[in-house]
Short mmCIF file of C-alpha atoms and ligand atoms in Angstrom, two decimals:
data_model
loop_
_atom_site.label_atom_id
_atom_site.label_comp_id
_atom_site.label_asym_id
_atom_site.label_seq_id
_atom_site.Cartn_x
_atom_site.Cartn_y
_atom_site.Cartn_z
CA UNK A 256 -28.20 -0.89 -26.58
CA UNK A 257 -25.05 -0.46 -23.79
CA UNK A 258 -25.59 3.38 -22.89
CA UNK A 259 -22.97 5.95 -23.78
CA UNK A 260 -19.43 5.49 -21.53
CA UNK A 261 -18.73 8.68 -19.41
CA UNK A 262 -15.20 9.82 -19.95
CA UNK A 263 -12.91 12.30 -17.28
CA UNK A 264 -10.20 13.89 -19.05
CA UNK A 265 -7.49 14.81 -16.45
CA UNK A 266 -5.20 17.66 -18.67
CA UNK A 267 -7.52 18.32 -21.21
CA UNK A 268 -5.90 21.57 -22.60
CA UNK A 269 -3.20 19.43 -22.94
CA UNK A 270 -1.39 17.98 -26.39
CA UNK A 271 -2.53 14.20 -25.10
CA UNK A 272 -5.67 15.79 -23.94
CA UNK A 273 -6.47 17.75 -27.68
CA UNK A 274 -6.04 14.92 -29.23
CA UNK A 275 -8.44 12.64 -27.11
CA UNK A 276 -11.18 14.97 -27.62
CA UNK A 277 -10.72 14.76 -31.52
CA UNK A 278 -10.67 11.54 -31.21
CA UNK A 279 -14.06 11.64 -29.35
CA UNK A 280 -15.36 14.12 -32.04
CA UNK A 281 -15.04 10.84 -34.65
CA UNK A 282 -15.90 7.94 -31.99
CA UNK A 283 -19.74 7.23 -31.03
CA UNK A 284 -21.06 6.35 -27.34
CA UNK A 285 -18.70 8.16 -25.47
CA UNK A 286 -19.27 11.29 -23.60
CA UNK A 287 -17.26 13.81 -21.69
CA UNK A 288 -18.21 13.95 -18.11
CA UNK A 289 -15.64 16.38 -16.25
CA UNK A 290 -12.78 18.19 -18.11
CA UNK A 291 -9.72 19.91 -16.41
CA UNK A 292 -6.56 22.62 -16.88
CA UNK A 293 -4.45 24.18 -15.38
CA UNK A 294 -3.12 27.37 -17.22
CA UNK A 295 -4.76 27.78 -20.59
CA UNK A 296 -8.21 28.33 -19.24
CA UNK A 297 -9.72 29.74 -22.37
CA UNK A 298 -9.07 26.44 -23.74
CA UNK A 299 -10.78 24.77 -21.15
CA UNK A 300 -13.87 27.17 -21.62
CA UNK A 301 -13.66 26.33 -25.33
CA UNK A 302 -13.68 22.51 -24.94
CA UNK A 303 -16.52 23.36 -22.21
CA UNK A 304 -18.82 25.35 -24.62
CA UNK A 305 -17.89 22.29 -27.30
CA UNK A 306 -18.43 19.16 -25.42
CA UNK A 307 -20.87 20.31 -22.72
CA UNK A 308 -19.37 18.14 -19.56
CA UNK A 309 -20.78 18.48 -16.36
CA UNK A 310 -17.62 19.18 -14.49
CA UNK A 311 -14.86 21.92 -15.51
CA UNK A 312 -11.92 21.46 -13.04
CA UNK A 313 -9.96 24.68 -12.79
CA UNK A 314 -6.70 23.04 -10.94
CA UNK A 315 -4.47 26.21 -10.39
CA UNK A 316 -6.90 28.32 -7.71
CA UNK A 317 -4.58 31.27 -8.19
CA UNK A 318 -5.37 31.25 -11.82
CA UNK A 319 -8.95 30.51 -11.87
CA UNK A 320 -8.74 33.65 -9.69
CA UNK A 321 -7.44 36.04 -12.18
CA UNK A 322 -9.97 34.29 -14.94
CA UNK A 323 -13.59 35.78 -15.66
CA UNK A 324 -15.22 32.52 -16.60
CA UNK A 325 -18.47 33.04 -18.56
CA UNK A 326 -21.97 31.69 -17.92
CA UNK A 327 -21.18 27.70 -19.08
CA UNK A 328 -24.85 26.70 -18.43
CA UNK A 329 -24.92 23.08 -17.62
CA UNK A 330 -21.39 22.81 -16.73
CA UNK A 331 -20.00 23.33 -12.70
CA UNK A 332 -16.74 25.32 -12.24
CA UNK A 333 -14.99 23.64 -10.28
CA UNK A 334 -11.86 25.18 -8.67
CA UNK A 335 -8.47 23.49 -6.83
CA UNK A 336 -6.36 20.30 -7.23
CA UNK A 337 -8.45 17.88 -4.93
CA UNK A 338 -11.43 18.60 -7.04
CA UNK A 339 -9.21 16.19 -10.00
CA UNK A 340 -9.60 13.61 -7.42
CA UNK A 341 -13.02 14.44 -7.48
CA UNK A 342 -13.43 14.04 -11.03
CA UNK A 343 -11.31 10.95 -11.49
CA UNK A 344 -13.47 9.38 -8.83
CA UNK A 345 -17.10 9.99 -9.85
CA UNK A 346 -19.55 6.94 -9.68
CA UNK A 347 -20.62 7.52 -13.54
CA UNK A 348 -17.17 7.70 -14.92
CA UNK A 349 -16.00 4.70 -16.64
CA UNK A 350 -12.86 5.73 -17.78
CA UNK A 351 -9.82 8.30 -16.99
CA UNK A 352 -7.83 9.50 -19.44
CA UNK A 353 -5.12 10.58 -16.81
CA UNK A 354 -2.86 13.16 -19.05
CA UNK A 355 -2.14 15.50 -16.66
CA UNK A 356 1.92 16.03 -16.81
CA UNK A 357 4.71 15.23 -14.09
CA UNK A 358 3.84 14.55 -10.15
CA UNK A 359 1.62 16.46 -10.55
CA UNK A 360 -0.62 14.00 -12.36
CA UNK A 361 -0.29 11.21 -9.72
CA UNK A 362 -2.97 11.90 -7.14
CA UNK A 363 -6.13 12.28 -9.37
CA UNK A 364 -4.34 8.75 -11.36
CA UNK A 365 -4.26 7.12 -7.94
CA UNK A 366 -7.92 8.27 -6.75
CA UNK A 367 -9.02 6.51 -10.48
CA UNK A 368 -7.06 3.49 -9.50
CA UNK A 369 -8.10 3.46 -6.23
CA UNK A 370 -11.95 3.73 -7.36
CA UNK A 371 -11.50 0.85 -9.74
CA UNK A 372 -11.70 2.86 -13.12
CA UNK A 373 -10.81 1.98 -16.40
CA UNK A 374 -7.63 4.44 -16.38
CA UNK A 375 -6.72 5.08 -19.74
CA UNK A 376 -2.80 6.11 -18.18
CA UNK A 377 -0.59 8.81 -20.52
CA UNK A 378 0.81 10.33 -17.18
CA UNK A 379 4.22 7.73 -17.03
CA UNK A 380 5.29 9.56 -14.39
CA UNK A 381 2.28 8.38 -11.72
CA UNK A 382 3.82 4.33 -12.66
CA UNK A 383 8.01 6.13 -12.88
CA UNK A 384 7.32 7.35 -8.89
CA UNK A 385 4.64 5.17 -7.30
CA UNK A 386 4.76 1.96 -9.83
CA UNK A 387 4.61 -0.63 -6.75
CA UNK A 388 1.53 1.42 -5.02
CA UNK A 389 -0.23 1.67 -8.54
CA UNK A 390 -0.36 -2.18 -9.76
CA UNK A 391 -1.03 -2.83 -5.87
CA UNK A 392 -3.88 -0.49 -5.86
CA UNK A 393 -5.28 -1.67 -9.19
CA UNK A 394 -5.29 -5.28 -8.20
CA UNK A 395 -7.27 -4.48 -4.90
CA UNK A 396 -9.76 -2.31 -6.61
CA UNK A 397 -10.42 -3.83 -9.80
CA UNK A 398 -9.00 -1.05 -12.14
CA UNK A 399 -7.55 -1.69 -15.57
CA UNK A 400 -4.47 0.59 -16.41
CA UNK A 401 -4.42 0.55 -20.18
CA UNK A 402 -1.27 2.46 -21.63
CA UNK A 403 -1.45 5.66 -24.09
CA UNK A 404 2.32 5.50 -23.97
CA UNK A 405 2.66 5.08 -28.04
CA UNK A 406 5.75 2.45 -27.23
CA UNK A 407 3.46 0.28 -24.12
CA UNK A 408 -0.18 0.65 -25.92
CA UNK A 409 2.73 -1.19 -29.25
CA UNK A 410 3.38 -3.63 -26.60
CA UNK A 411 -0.01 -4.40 -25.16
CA UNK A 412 -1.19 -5.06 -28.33
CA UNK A 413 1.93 -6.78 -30.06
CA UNK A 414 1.71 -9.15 -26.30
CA UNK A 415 -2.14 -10.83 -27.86
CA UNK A 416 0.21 -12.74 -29.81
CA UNK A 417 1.43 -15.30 -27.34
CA UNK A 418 0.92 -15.96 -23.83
CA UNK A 419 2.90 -13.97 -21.28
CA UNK A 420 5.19 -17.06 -20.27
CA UNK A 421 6.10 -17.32 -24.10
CA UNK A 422 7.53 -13.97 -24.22
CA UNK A 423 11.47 -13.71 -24.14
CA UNK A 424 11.66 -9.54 -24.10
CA UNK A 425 10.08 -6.06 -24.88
CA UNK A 426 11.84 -4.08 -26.98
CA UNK A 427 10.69 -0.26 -26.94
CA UNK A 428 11.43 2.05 -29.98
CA UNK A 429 12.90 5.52 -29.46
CA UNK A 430 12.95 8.07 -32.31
CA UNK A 431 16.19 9.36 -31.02
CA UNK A 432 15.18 12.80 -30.85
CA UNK A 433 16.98 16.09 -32.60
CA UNK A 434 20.32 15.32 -31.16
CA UNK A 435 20.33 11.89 -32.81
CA UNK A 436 22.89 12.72 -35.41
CA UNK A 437 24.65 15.19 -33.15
CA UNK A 438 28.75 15.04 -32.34
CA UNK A 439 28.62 14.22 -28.69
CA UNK A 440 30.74 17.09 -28.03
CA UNK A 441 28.42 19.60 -29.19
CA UNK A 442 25.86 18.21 -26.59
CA UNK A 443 27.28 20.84 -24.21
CA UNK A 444 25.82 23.80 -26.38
CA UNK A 445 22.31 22.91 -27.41
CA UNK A 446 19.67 25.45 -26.84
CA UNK A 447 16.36 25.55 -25.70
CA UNK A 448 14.86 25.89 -29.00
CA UNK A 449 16.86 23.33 -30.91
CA UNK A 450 15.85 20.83 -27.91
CA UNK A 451 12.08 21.74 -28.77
CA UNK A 452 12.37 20.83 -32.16
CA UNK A 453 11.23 16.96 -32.10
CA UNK A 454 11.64 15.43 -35.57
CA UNK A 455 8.36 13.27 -35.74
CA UNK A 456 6.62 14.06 -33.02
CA UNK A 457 4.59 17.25 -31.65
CA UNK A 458 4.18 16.51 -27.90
CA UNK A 459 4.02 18.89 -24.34
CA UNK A 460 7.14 21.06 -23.65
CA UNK A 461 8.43 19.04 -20.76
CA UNK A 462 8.07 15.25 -23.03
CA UNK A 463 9.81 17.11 -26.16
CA UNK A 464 12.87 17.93 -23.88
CA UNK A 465 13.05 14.72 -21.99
CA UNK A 466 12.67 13.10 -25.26
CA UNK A 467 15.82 15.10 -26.65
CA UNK A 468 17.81 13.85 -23.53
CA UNK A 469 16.30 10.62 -23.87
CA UNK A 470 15.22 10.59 -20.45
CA UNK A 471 11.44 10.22 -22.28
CA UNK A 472 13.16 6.36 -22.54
CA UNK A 473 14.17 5.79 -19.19
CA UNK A 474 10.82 6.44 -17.81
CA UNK A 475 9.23 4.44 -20.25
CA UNK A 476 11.33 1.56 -19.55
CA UNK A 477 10.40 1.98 -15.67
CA UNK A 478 6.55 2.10 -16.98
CA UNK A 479 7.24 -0.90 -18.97
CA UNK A 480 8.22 -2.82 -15.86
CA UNK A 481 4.95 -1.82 -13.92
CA UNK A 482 2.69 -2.28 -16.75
CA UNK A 483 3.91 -5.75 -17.89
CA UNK A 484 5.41 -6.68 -15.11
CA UNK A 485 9.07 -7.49 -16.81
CA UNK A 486 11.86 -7.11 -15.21
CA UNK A 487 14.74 -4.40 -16.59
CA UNK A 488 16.86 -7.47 -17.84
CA UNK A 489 13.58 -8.08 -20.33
CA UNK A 490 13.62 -4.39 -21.86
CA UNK A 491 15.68 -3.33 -24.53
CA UNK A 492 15.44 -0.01 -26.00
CA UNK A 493 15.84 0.07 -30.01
CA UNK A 494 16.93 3.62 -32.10
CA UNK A 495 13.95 3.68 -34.92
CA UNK A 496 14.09 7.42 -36.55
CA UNK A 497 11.06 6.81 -38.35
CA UNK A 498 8.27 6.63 -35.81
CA UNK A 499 6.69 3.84 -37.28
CA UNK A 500 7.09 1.00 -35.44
CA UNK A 501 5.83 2.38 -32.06
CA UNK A 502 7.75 -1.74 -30.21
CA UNK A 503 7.96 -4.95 -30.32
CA UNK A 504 7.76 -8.02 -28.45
CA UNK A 505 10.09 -11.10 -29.06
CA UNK A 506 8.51 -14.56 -27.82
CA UNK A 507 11.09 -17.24 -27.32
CA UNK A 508 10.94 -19.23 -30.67
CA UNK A 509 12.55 -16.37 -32.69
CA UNK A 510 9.02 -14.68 -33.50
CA UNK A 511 9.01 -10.89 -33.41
CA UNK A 512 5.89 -9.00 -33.02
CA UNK A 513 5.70 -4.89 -33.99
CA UNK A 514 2.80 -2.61 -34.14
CA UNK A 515 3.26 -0.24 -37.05
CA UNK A 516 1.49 2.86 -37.50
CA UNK A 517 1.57 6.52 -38.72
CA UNK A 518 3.17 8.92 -35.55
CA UNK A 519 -0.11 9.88 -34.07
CA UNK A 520 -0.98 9.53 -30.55
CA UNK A 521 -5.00 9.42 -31.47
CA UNK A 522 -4.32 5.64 -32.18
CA UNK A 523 -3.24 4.97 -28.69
CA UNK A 524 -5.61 7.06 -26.90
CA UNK A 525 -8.19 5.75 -28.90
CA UNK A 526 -7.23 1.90 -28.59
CA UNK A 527 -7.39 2.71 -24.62
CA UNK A 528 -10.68 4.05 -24.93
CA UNK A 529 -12.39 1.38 -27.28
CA UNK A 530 -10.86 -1.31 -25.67
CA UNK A 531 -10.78 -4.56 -26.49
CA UNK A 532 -12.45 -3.01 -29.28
CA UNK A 533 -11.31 -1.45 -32.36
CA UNK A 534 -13.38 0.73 -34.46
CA UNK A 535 -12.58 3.06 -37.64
CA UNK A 536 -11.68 6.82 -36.25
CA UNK A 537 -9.87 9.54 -37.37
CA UNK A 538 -6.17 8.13 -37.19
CA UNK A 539 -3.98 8.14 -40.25
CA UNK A 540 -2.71 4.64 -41.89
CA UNK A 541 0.16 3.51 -43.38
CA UNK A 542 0.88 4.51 -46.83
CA UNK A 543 2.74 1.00 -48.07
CA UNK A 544 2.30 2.50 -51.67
CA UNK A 545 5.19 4.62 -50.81
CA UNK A 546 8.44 3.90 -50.94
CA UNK A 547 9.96 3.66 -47.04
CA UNK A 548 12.68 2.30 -45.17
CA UNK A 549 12.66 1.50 -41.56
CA UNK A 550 16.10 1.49 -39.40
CA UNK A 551 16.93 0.03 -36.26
CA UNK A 552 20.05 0.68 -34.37
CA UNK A 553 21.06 0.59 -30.64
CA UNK A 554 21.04 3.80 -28.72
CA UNK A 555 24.32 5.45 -27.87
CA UNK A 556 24.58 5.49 -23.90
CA UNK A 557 27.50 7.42 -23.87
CA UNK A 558 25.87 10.33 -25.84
CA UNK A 559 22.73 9.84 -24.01
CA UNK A 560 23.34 9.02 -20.41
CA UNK A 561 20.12 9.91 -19.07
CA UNK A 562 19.39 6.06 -20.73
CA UNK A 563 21.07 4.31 -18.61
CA UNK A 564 19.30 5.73 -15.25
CA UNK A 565 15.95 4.25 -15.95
CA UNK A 566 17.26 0.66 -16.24
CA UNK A 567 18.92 1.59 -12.99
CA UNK A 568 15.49 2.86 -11.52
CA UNK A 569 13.62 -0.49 -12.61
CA UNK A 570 16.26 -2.78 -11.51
CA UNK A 571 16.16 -1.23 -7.98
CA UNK A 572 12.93 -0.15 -7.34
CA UNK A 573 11.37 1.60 -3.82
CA UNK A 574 12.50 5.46 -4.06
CA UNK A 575 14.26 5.41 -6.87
CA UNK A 576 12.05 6.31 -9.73
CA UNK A 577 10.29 9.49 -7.18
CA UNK A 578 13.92 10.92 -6.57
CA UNK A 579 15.14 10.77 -10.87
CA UNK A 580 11.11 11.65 -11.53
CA UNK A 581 11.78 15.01 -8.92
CA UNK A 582 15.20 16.02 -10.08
CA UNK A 583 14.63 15.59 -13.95
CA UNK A 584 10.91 17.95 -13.89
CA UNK A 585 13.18 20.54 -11.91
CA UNK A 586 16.21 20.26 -14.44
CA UNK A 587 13.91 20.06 -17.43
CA UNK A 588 12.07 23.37 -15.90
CA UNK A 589 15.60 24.90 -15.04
CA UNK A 590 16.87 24.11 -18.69
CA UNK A 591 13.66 25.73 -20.31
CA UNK A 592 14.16 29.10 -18.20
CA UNK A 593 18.06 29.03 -19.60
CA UNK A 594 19.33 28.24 -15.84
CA UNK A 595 21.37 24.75 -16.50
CA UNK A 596 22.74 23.35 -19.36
CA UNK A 597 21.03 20.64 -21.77
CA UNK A 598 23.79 17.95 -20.30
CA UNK A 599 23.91 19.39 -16.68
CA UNK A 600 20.09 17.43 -17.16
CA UNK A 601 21.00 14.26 -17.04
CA UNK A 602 24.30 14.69 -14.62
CA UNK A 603 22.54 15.99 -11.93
CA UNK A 604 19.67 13.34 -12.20
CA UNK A 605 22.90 10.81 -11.92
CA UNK A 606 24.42 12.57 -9.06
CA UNK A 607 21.29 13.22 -6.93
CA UNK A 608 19.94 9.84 -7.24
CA UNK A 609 23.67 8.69 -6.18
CA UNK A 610 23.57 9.92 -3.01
CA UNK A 611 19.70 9.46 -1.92
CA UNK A 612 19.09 6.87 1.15
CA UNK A 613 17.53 4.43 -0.99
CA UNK A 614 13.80 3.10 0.73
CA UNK A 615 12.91 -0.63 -0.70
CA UNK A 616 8.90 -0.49 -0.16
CA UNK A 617 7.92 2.93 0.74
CA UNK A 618 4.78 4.46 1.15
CA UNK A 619 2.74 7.29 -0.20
CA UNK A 620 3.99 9.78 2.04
CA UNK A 621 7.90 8.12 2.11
CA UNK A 622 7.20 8.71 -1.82
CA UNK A 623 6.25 12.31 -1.38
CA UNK A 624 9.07 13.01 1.14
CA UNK A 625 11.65 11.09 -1.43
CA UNK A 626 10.21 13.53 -4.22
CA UNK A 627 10.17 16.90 -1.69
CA UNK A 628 13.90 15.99 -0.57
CA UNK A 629 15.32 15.83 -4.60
CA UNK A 630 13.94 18.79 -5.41
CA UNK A 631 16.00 20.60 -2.52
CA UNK A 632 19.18 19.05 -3.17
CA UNK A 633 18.75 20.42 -7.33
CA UNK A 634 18.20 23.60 -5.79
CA UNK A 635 20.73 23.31 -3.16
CA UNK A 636 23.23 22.32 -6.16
CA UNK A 637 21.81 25.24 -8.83
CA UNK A 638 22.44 27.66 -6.24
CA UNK A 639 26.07 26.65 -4.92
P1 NAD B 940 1.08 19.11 -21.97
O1 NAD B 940 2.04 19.96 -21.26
O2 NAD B 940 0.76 19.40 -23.39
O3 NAD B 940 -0.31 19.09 -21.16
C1 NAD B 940 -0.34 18.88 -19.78
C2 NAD B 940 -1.76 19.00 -19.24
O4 NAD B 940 -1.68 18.91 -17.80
C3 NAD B 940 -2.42 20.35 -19.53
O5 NAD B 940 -3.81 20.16 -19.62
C4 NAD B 940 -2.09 21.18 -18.28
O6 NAD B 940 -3.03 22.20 -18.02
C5 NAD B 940 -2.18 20.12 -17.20
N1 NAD B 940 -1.32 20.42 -16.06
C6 NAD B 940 -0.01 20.78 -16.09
N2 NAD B 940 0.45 20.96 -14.84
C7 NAD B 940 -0.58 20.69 -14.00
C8 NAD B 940 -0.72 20.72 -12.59
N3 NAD B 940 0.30 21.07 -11.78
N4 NAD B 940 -1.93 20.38 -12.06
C9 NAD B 940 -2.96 20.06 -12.85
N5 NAD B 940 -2.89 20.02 -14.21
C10 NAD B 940 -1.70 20.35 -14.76
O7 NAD B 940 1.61 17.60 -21.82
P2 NAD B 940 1.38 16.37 -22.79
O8 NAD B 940 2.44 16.35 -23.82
O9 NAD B 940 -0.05 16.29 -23.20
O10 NAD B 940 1.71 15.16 -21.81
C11 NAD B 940 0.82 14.73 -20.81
C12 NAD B 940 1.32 13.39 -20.25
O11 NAD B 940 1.25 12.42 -21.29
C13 NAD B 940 2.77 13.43 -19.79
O12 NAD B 940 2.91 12.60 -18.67
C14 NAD B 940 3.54 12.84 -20.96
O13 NAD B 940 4.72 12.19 -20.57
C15 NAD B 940 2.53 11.83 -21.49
N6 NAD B 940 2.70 11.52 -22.92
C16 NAD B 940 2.56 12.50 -23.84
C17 NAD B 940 2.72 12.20 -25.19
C18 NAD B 940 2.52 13.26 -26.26
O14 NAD B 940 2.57 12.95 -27.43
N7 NAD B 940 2.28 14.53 -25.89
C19 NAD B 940 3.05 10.91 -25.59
C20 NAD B 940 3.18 9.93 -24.61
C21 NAD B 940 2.99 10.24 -23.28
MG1 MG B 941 6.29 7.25 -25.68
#
C-alpha cells in the first residue's frame, strides 16, 4: 500500500480552499499537512481542530496579534508570510494547493515550484505576473503545475484527446457574468452589490468582480498561454451562460473536444489532486434527464474591454501581465470600497499599462518593481 499523500493548503479559509477540504472529507489517502489564512482566523482554528495538520500558518502577523488562539495540541502556530514558503516547501508535502488570492499568492507558489512539488495552481495570478519564471522554474525542478482554473483543468483534460501538435486552438468558456445582458450604457452605474451577484458561480470577492468586468478572462487567457504553452493567436474566448461546458479544445481535423460538468470547483480541485487518477467524490453530475440547452456566443469587446487586455498581455509578454495584475487588484479593491467606478476598472488597467516601459525578460525583482511602480501610478491617478 502507497502511504497517505501530504497536502499544504495555501488560503485555506478561502472559497477554493473550503471546497478542497470537502473534497478531502470524501477522498481517501490524503492528509492535510500545513493549513494557512489570513483574516478569518476562527476559520483557520476550525479547519485546525477538524483536520489536525501539523502546521497552521497565520500570514497577517498584525492579525494573529489581536487573535487568542486556543491550545491546538498537535498543531504549530505558525505566524508571518515567509512561514507560506515554509509550508509550500516542506520535504513531506507532495502537493500544494496554492489558493491564496492576488500577488500575494506568488511567493509561497514559486517556493512549491521551486521545490519540485506537485502544485495543484488556483492562484492565476502567480502564472498572469511571473508566467516565464514559473514554467522555467518548474522545468528545472521537476514540479508539475496542474490547473484548478475550472476553464484550464477543461482543457488539460479535453488536450488527452490528441497529441499537442494535432491541436489547432483552445477555446475557454466565460459565463459572462451579471452584466451579460446589460445595455452598455448602463455599465457606468453598476454597484458594488449588483457586481457581486455572479449568476452560476459563488467564488472570492475579488474573482466575482473581475469576473463581472471580465477581466477573470483576460487572466485566464494569459494562464492559458503559460500552462499549455499556446500562443494568444491559439485562444479564443467563447460566451457560455450556462456553466457547463467549463472549454474546449479544437484539433485540426474539425474534432472538438469539451469537458462538461455541473458548476462546481470540487471537480477541478479534486482532478488536480487525484491526478492522473479519477475516483468517485463528492462532485455533482450532469442531470441529462433534464431538459437543457447550452449557448455559445462571442463575447462583446466593446462592452467588456477589460477582454481585450489579456490577449494584449500574452501576445507581449515580460512586464506586462505584473503591471495589468497590480493595477486591476488596486481598482478591484478601490471599486469594492465605492472609490472608482465599475468601468473606471478596466480604463485605468488600459491606460496604466499604456504608458509602462515595457521589460522583455525580467526578473523576480524587475517583476516586483513592475508590480510596486503600477500600483503608484493608480494611486497617483485616484488621487489627481
Ligand atoms: P478568497 O478570497 O475566497 O480566498 C483567498 C484566500 O487567500 C483566503 O484563505 C485568504 O485568507 C487568503 N489570503 C488573502 N490575502 C492574503 C495575503 N495577502 N496573504 C496570505 N493569504 C491571503 O479567494 P478564492 O475565490 O478562493 O480565490 C483564490 C484563488 O483561486 C484566486 O487566485 C482566484 O482567482 C482563483 N480561483 C478561484 C475560483 C473560485 O471559484 N473561487 C475559481 C478559479 C480560480
Ligand atoms: Mg475560471
Amino acid at each position: 500500500m502507497t502511504r497517505n499523500k501530504n497536502i499544504t493548503i495555501l488560503g485555506s479559509t478561502g472559497s477554493i480552499g473550503q471546497s478542497a477540504l470537502e473534497v478531502v472529507r470524501h477522498l481517501e489517502g490524503f492528509n492535510v499537512l500545513a493549513i494557512s489564512g489570513r483574516s478569518n482566523l476562527a476559520k483557520l482554528v476550525e479547519q485546525a481542530i477538524e483536520f489536525k495538520p501539523r502546521y497552521l500558518v497565520a500570514a497577517d502577523e498584525r492579525m494573529a496579534e489581536d487573535f487568542t488562539f486556543p491550545d491546538l495540541g498537535e498543531t504549530e502556530i505558525l505566524v508571518g508570510e515567509g512561514q507560506l514558503d515554509f509550508i509550500a516547501s516542506l520535504e513531506e508535502v507532495d502537493i500544494v494547493l496554492a489558493a491564496i488570492v492576488g500577488v500575494a499568492g506568488l511567493p509561497s507558489a514559486w517556493a512549491a515550484v521551486e521545490s519540485g512539488k506537485t502544485v495543484a495552481l488556483a492562484n492565476k495570478e502567480a502564472l498572469v505576473v511571473a508566467g516565464h519564471l514559473m514554467t522555467d522554474s518548474a522545468s528545472r525542478s521537476g514540479a508539475t503545475i496542474l490547473p484548478v482554473d475550472s476553464e484550464h483543468s477543461a482543457v488539460f483534460q479535453a488536450l488527452k484527446a490528441g497529441s499537442p501538435d494535432e491541436v489547432n486552438r483552445i477555446v475557454l468558456t466565460a459565463s459572462g457574468g451579471p452584466f451579460r445582458d446589460w445595455d452598455a450604457n448602463l455599465m457606468e452605474s453598476v454597484t458594488v452589490e449588483q457586481a457581486l451577484a455572479h449568476p452560476t458561480w459563488d467564488m472570492g470577492q475579488k474573482i466575482t468582480i473581475d469576473s463581472a468586468t471580465m477581466m477573470n478572462k483576460s487572466l485566464e487567457v494569459i494562464e492559458a498561454k503559460w500552462l499549455f504553452g499556446m500562443p494568444a493567436s491559439k485562444i479564443e474566448v467563447v460566451i457560455h451562460p450556462q456553466s457547463i461546458v467549463h472549454s474546449l479544445v479544437e484539433f485540426v481535423d474539425g474534432s472538438t473536444v469539451a469537458q462538461m460538468s455541473p458548476p462546481d470547483m470540487m471537480l477541478p480541485i479534486q482532478y488536480a489532486f487525484t491526478y492522473p487518477d479519477r475516483v468517485a467524490g463528492p462532485c455533482p453530475k450532469l442531470d441529462l434527464g433534464q431538459a437543457m440547452s447550452l449557448d455559445f456566443y462571442p463575447p462583446d469587446t466593446t462592452k467588456f474591454p477589460a477582454l481585450e487586455l489579456g490577449f494584449e498581455v500574452a501576445k507581449f509578454g515580460g512586464s506586462t501581465g505584473a503591471v495589468l495584475n497590480a493595477v486591476n487588484e488596486e481598482a478591484v479593491a478601490a471599486f469594492l470600497n465605492h472609490k472608482i467606478k465599475f468601468t473606471d476598472i478596466s480604463t485605468v488597467c488600459r491606460n496604466i499599462l499604456d504608458q509602462h516601459n515595457f521589460e522583455p525578460f525580467p526578473t523576480m525583482p524587475q517583476l516586483i518593481a513592475a508590480d510596486q511602480w503600477a500600483r503608484q501610478e493608480i494611486s497617483k491617478w485616484m488621487n489627481a
